[in-house]
Amino acid sequence: MERITFRLQLNEGYKEEYELRHNPIWQELESEFLENGVREYSIFIDDETNELFGVINVESKELWKRISNSDVVAKWREHMKEFYETDEKGTPKLKRMREVFHIKK
């Protein structure tokens, strides 16, 4: 199991709409995640800074790459691109984080 974490700065004025677009998440996007090894995916928001923090538990990095390159994720990125800074491909400019401590029983 791989744990992927990231930070992402949400653009000012988009917090409410960001939350609305995730509740509920598109069924086709959720299915893509679950069918390709995602076991948990959480996104948290710092209400003071609008910074997002995500934690993803996926069976392997290879499966995560497959998801990242899927048509439904491309469609979702297009749907969400005004919410945060993206690269020329429309991929969010995530700040990857390195885990230094974890407890799991």
PDB file of C-alpha atoms in Angstrom:
ATOM      1  CA  MET A   1       0.000   0.000   0.000  1.00  0.00           C
ATOM      2  CA  GLU A   2       1.268   3.469  -0.910  1.00  0.00           C
ATOM      3  CA  ARG A   3       0.294   6.624   0.935  1.00  0.00           C
ATOM      4  CA  ILE A   4       0.403   9.800  -1.135  1.00  0.00           C
ATOM      5  CA  THR A   5       0.081  13.215   0.491  1.00  0.00           C
ATOM      6  CA  PHE A   6      -0.105  16.673  -1.004  1.00  0.00           C
ATOM      7  CA  ARG A   7      -0.762  20.337  -0.329  1.00  0.00           C
ATOM      8  CA  LEU A   8      -2.504  22.622  -2.769  1.00  0.00           C
ATOM      9  CA  GLN A   9      -3.385  26.307  -2.484  1.00  0.00           C
ATOM     10  CA  LEU A  10      -7.032  26.996  -3.280  1.00  0.00           C
ATOM     11  CA  ASN A  11      -7.590  30.313  -5.040  1.00  0.00           C
ATOM     12  CA  GLU A  12      -9.287  33.026  -2.999  1.00  0.00           C
ATOM     13  CA  GLY A  13     -13.074  33.009  -3.239  1.00  0.00           C
ATOM     14  CA  TYR A  14     -13.431  29.367  -4.319  1.00  0.00           C
ATOM     15  CA  LYS A  15     -13.802  27.549  -0.982  1.00  0.00           C
ATOM     16  CA  GLU A  16     -17.600  27.161  -0.982  1.00  0.00           C
ATOM     17  CA  GLU A  17     -17.791  26.064  -4.620  1.00  0.00           C
ATOM     18  CA  TYR A  18     -14.865  23.671  -4.125  1.00  0.00           C
ATOM     19  CA  GLU A  19     -16.740  21.968  -1.301  1.00  0.00           C
ATOM     20  CA  LEU A  20     -19.962  21.857  -3.325  1.00  0.00           C
ATOM     21  CA  ARG A  21     -18.227  20.153  -6.258  1.00  0.00           C
ATOM     22  CA  HIS A  22     -16.908  17.449  -3.931  1.00  0.00           C
ATOM     23  CA  ASN A  23     -20.216  16.709  -2.187  1.00  0.00           C
ATOM     24  CA  PRO A  24     -21.103  14.481  -3.803  1.00  0.00           C
ATOM     25  CA  ILE A  25     -18.095  13.686  -5.945  1.00  0.00           C
ATOM     26  CA  TRP A  26     -18.848  12.440  -9.470  1.00  0.00           C
ATOM     27  CA  GLN A  27     -19.794   8.767  -9.318  1.00  0.00           C
ATOM     28  CA  GLU A  28     -17.611   8.001 -12.359  1.00  0.00           C
ATOM     29  CA  LEU A  29     -14.605   9.576 -10.621  1.00  0.00           C
ATOM     30  CA  GLU A  30     -15.206   7.661  -7.391  1.00  0.00           C
ATOM     31  CA  SER A  31     -15.553   4.437  -9.395  1.00  0.00           C
ATOM     32  CA  GLU A  32     -12.269   5.155 -11.201  1.00  0.00           C
ATOM     33  CA  PHE A  33     -10.515   5.489  -7.855  1.00  0.00           C
ATOM     34  CA  LEU A  34     -12.047   2.406  -6.264  1.00  0.00           C
ATOM     35  CA  GLU A  35     -11.586   0.185  -9.331  1.00  0.00           C
ATOM     36  CA  ASN A  36      -7.902   1.123  -9.495  1.00  0.00           C
ATOM     37  CA  GLY A  37      -6.766   0.441  -5.969  1.00  0.00           C
ATOM     38  CA  VAL A  38      -7.628   3.570  -3.987  1.00  0.00           C
ATOM     39  CA  ARG A  39      -8.667   2.444  -0.510  1.00  0.00           C
ATOM     40  CA  GLU A  40      -8.903   5.857   1.144  1.00  0.00           C
ATOM     41  CA  TYR A  41      -8.797   9.423  -0.156  1.00  0.00           C
ATOM     42  CA  SER A  42      -9.310  12.449   2.078  1.00  0.00           C
ATOM     43  CA  ILE A  43      -8.953  16.168   1.456  1.00  0.00           C
ATOM     44  CA  PHE A  44      -8.799  18.648   4.318  1.00  0.00           C
ATOM     45  CA  ILE A  45      -8.966  22.459   4.183  1.00  0.00           C
ATOM     46  CA  ASP A  46      -7.385  25.074   6.395  1.00  0.00           C
ATOM     47  CA  ASP A  47     -10.216  27.617   6.628  1.00  0.00           C
ATOM     48  CA  GLU A  48      -7.804  30.447   7.482  1.00  0.00           C
ATOM     49  CA  THR A  49      -5.396  29.967   4.562  1.00  0.00           C
ATOM     50  CA  ASN A  50      -7.528  28.043   2.022  1.00  0.00           C
ATOM     51  CA  GLU A  51      -4.735  25.477   1.787  1.00  0.00           C
ATOM     52  CA  LEU A  52      -5.847  21.952   0.921  1.00  0.00           C
ATOM     53  CA  PHE A  53      -4.161  18.854   2.320  1.00  0.00           C
ATOM     54  CA  GLY A  54      -4.787  15.441   0.780  1.00  0.00           C
ATOM     55  CA  VAL A  55      -4.059  11.887   1.873  1.00  0.00           C
ATOM     56  CA  ILE A  56      -4.487   8.984  -0.542  1.00  0.00           C
ATOM     57  CA  ASN A  57      -3.995   5.295   0.237  1.00  0.00           C
ATOM     58  CA  VAL A  58      -3.614   3.332  -2.986  1.00  0.00           C
ATOM     59  CA  GLU A  59      -2.439  -0.207  -3.670  1.00  0.00           C
ATOM     60  CA  SER A  60       0.530   0.892  -5.795  1.00  0.00           C
ATOM     61  CA  LYS A  61       2.167   3.865  -7.478  1.00  0.00           C
ATOM     62  CA  GLU A  62       1.534   2.212 -10.835  1.00  0.00           C
ATOM     63  CA  LEU A  63      -2.213   2.146 -10.200  1.00  0.00           C
ATOM     64  CA  TRP A  64      -2.110   5.789  -9.119  1.00  0.00           C
ATOM     65  CA  LYS A  65      -0.344   6.705 -12.379  1.00  0.00           C
ATOM     66  CA  ARG A  66      -3.067   4.867 -14.318  1.00  0.00           C
ATOM     67  CA  ILE A  67      -5.748   6.847 -12.495  1.00  0.00           C
ATOM     68  CA  SER A  68      -3.893  10.127 -13.047  1.00  0.00           C
ATOM     69  CA  ASN A  69      -3.833   9.505 -16.800  1.00  0.00           C
ATOM     70  CA  SER A  70      -7.454   8.406 -17.126  1.00  0.00           C
ATOM     71  CA  ASP A  71     -10.089  10.212 -19.179  1.00  0.00           C
ATOM     72  CA  VAL A  72     -12.340  10.849 -16.184  1.00  0.00           C
ATOM     73  CA  VAL A  73      -9.506  12.506 -14.230  1.00  0.00           C
ATOM     74  CA  ALA A  74      -8.715  14.690 -17.258  1.00  0.00           C
ATOM     75  CA  LYS A  75     -12.389  15.691 -17.390  1.00  0.00           C
ATOM     76  CA  TRP A  76     -12.387  16.439 -13.617  1.00  0.00           C
ATOM     77  CA  ARG A  77      -9.228  18.553 -13.926  1.00  0.00           C
ATOM     78  CA  GLU A  78     -10.852  20.594 -16.673  1.00  0.00           C
ATOM     79  CA  HIS A  79     -13.945  21.029 -14.460  1.00  0.00           C
ATOM     80  CA  MET A  80     -11.791  22.254 -11.539  1.00  0.00           C
ATOM     81  CA  LYS A  81      -8.951  24.176 -13.238  1.00  0.00           C
ATOM     82  CA  GLU A  82     -10.004  27.670 -12.109  1.00  0.00           C
ATOM     83  CA  PHE A  83      -9.797  26.644  -8.441  1.00  0.00           C
ATOM     84  CA  TYR A  84      -5.986  26.495  -8.199  1.00  0.00           C
ATOM     85  CA  GLU A  85      -2.785  27.001 -10.137  1.00  0.00           C
ATOM     86  CA  THR A  86      -2.157  24.368 -12.831  1.00  0.00           C
ATOM     87  CA  ASP A  87       0.584  23.491 -15.282  1.00  0.00           C
ATOM     88  CA  GLU A  88       0.236  23.652 -19.078  1.00  0.00           C
ATOM     89  CA  LYS A  89      -1.545  20.258 -19.092  1.00  0.00           C
ATOM     90  CA  GLY A  90      -4.139  21.431 -16.554  1.00  0.00           C
ATOM     91  CA  THR A  91      -2.605  19.343 -13.768  1.00  0.00           C
ATOM     92  CA  PRO A  92      -2.840  21.001 -10.336  1.00  0.00           C
ATOM     93  CA  LYS A  93       0.508  22.245  -9.027  1.00  0.00           C
ATOM     94  CA  LEU A  94       0.634  19.998  -5.980  1.00  0.00           C
ATOM     95  CA  LYS A  95       3.285  20.161  -3.313  1.00  0.00           C
ATOM     96  CA  ARG A  96       4.144  16.563  -2.471  1.00  0.00           C
ATOM     97  CA  MET A  97       4.874  15.798   1.132  1.00  0.00           C
ATOM     98  CA  ARG A  98       7.140  13.191   2.678  1.00  0.00           C
ATOM     99  CA  GLU A  99       5.865  11.107   5.557  1.00  0.00           C
ATOM    100  CA  VAL A 100       8.031  11.140   8.663  1.00  0.00           C
ATOM    101  CA  PHE A 101       5.710   9.436  11.166  1.00  0.00           C
ATOM    102  CA  HIS A 102       2.735   7.064  11.035  1.00  0.00           C
ATOM    103  CA  ILE A 103       1.022   4.670  13.434  1.00  0.00           C
ATOM    104  CA  LYS A 104      -1.245   1.935  12.181  1.00  0.00           C
ATOM    105  CA  LYS A 105      -2.490  -0.959  14.202  1.00  0.00           C
TER     106      LYS A 105
END
